[in-house]
XYZ file of C-alpha atoms in Angstrom:
307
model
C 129.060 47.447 284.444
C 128.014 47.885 280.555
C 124.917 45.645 279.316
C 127.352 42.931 277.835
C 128.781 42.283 281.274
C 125.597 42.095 282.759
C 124.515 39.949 280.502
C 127.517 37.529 280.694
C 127.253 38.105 284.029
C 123.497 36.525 284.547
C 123.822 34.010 282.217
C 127.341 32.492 284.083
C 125.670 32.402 287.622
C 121.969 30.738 286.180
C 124.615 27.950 284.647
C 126.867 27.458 287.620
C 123.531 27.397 289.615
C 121.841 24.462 287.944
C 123.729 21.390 288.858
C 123.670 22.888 292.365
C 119.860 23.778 292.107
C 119.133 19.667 290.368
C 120.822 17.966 293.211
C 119.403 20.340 295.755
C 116.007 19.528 294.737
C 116.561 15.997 295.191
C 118.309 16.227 298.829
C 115.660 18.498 299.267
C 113.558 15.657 299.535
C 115.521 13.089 300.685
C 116.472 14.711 303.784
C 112.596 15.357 304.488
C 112.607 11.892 304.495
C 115.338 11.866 307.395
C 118.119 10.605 305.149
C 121.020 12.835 304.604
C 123.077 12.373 301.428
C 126.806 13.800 302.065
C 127.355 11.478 299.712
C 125.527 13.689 297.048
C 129.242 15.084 295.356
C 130.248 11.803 295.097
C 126.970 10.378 292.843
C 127.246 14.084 290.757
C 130.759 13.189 289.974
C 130.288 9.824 289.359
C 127.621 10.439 286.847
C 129.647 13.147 285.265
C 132.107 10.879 284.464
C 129.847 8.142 283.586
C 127.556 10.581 281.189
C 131.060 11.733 279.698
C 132.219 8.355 278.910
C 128.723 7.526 277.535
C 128.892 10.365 275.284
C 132.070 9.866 273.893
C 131.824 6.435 273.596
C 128.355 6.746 271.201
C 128.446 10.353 270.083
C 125.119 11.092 271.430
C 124.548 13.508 274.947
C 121.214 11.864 275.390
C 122.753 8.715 275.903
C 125.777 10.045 278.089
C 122.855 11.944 280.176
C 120.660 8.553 280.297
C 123.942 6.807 281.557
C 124.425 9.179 284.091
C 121.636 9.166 285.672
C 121.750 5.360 286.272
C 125.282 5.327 287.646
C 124.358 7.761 290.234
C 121.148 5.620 290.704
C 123.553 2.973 291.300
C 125.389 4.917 293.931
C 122.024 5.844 295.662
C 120.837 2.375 295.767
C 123.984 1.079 297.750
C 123.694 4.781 300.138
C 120.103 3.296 300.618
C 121.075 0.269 301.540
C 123.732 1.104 304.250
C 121.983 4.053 305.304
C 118.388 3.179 305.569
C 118.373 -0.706 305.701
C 122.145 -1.210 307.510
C 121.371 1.846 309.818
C 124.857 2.798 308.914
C 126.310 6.304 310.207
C 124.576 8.157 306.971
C 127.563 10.659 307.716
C 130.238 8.017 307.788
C 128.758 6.383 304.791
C 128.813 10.019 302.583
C 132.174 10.690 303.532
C 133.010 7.395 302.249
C 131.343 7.480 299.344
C 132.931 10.525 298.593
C 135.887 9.580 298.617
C 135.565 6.233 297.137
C 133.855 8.133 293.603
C 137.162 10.751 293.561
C 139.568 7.655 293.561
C 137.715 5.912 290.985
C 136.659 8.537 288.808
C 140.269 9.893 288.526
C 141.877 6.204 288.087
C 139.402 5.571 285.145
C 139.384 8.515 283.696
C 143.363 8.241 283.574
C 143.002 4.855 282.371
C 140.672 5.672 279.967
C 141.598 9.307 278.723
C 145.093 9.371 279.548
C 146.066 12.153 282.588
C 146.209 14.915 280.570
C 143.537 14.284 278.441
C 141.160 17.442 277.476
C 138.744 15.544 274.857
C 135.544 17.121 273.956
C 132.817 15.326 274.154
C 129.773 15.702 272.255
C 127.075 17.995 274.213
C 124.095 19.844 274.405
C 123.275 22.664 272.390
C 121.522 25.376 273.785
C 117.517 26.060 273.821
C 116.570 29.550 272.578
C 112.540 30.182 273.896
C 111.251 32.629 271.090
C 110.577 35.819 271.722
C 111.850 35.577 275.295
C 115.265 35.214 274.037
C 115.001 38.411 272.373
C 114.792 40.581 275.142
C 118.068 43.209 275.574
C 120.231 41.999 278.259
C 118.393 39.104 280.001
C 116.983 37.628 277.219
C 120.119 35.673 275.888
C 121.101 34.782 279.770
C 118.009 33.243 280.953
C 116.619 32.217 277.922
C 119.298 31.114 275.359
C 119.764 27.832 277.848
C 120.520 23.947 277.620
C 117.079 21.963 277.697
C 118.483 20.791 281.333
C 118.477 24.281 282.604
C 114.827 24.865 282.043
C 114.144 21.211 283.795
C 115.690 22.156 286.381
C 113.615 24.911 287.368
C 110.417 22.119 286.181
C 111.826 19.612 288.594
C 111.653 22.402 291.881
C 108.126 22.556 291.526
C 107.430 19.134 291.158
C 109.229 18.663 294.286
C 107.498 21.354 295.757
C 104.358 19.631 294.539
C 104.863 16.066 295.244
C 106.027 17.224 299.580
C 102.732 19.667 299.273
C 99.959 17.739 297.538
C 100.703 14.120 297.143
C 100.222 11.428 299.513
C 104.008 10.628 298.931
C 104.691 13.771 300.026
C 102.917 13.325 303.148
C 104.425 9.930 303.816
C 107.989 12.112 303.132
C 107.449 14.411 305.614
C 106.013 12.339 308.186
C 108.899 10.106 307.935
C 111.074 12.772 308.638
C 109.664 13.917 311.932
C 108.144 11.146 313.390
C 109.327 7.744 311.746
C 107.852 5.515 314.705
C 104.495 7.139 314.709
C 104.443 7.255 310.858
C 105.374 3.154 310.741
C 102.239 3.344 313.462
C 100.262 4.997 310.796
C 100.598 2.674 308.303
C 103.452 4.172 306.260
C 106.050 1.809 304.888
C 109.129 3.819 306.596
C 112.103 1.818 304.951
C 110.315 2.185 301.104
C 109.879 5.913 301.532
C 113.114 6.529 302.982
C 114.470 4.125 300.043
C 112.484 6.210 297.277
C 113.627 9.561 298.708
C 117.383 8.851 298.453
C 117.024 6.700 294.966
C 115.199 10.798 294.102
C 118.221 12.413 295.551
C 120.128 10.202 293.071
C 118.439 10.845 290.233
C 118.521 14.611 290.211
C 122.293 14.505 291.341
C 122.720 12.374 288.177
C 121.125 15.219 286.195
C 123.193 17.504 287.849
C 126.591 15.588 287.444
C 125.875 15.250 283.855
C 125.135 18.785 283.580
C 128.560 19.720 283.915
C 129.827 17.385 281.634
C 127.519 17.017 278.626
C 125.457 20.493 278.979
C 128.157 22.990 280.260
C 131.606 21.707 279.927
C 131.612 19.172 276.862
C 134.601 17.335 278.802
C 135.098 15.598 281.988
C 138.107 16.553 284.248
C 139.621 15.380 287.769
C 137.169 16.189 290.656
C 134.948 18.595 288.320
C 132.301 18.972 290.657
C 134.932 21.062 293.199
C 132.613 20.776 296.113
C 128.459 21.379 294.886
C 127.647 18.342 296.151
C 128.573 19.930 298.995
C 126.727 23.338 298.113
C 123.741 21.252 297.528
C 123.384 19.976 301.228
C 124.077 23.839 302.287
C 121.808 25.259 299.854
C 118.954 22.818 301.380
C 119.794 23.618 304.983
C 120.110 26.891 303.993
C 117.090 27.060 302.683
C 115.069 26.198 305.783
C 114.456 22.770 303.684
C 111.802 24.736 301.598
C 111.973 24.263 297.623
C 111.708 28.168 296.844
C 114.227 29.152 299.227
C 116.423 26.163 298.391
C 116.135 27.428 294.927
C 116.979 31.205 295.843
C 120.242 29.932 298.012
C 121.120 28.142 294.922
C 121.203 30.839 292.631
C 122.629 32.777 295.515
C 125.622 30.164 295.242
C 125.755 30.156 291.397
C 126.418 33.656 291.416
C 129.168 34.233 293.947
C 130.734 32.059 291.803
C 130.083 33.650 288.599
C 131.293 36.655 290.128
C 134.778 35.168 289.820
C 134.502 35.901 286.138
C 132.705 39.640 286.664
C 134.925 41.166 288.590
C 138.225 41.026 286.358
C 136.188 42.484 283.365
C 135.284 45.446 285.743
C 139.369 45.812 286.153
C 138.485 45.887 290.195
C 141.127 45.128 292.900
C 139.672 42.089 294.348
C 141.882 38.976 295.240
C 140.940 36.103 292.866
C 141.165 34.009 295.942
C 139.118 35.742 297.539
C 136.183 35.481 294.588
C 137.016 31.537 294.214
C 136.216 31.381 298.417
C 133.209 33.180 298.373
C 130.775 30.766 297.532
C 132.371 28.196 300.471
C 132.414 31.323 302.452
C 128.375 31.687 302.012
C 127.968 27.773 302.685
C 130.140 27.809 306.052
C 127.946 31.145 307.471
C 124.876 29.375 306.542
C 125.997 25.833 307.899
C 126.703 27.704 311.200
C 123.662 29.327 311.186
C 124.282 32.404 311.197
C 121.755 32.482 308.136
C 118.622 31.463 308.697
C 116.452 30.163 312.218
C 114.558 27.191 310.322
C 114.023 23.919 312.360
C 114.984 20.666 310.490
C 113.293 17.711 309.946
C 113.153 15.848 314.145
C 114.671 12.572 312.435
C 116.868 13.989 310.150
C 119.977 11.369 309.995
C 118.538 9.341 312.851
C 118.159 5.610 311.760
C 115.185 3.348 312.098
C 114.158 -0.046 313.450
C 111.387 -1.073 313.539
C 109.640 -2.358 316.654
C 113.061 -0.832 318.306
């Protein structure tokens, strides 16, 4: 592998990592809340779209990100609703959601762009920290990156501080494993339950619009291909711990950049098998082959109160 690979190499998987890695962080906490978001491809593609739209509609990426971020809101809100104050399936309801934000992305965006439409949108430029970025090798791949890539990493460890040191973050986990006693306590169980999915939607937003206005500059069919889904692994993966959610997602963002490594290196590998790999990872760790750590007690388990 010369430097130049290496280097293309590093700074493919960091940018495949970070929408994985933004709405990680939020189901992170959401799910420490007891709420699972399977739902979570469905708001990053919906605010992909919605960013894209935004951007191309006024020429700025600010404004497509902004507009993101409040569709996917949008989508969390109405999870929150049927999940936390409907008791709803929260499995049912992501599935459905799912679905429901393919169908409509793909009708508007047909409607809107035409089917085979390939328009760029305007987009983020990239962030180069000085001096940093001059290092050989790893200097242009970790630090020659979108302003979004650096929040990401920001936005882990205010997740990891707001579970360890805030009160929130105490009402979050409590929530999670005991929701009864916790209501018992004091703690408003519905309003941290709602907060912690409305966070989930927020960082998928950022994550969704990440691949449209930050990495792509376009918006096609189903773009997200499944991190939504790599999200939820990468969390459960993780042992629902921000550090090692952050190392699975990198883990993730690399086995796919590997996909663009490997032909460069002229090695006999099946392309199908590089495009797998990353689902590959998920299923092992989904099965649990990866990993021994317990989740949170009332993890997708609803809550009435004085039930």
């Amino acid at each position: 592998m010369t430097e130049d690979q290496l280097a293309v190499f590093i700074g493919s998987g960091l940018r495949l990592a970070m929408p994985i890695l933004l709405a990680g962080s939020g189901e992170l906490l959401s799910q420490r809340a007891g709420v699972l978001n399977l739902s979570l491809d469905g708001m990053m593609l919906t605010a992909a779209f919605a960013a894209a739209l935004a951007a191309w509609l006024t020429k700025s990426p600010m404004v497509g990100l902004l507009v993101g971020v409040m569709a996917s809101l949008v989508f969390a809100f109405f999870q929150a609703i049927l999940s936390v104050t409907l008791r709803a399936n929260q499995l049912v309801v992501g599935i459905g959601f799912n679905i429901l934000a393919l169908g409509a992305t793909t009708f508007l965006y047909r409607e809107i762009f035409g089917p085979l439409s390939r328009d760029t949108i305007p987009g983020f430029g990239k962030v180069a920290v000085p001096g940093l970025s001059d290092i050989p090798v790893i200097g242009p791949a970790l630090f020659n990156q979108t302003g979004l890539t650096y929040l990401a990493f920001g936005l882990v460890v205010l997740t990891w501080a707001l579970l360890k040191y805030t009160s929130f973050g105490l009402a979050v986990r409590a929530v999670g494993e005991d929701p009864r006693a916790a209501d018992q306590a004091g703690i408003n169980v519905t309003r941290t339950r709602y907060l912690g999915v409305l966070y989930a939607g927020a960082l998928a937003g950022l994550g969704g619009a990440f691949m449209s206005v930050a990495d792509s500059n376009t918006f096609t069919e189903g773009m997200t291909k499944g991190a939504g889904y790599l999200a939820i692994t990468a969390v459960i993966f993780g042992g629902w711990n921000p550090w090692k959610t952050l190392a699975a997602c990198l883990l993730f963002g690399f086995a796919t950049a590997l996909q663009f490594l490997v032909p460069t290196m002229k090695l006999d590998v099946p392309v199908a098998l590089l495009l797998m790999l990353p689902y590959v990872l998920a299923l092992f760790a989904v099965a649990g082959f990866v990993g021994t750590s317990r989740q949170p007690s009332a993890l997708t388990l609803a809550f009435r109160r004085g039930g």
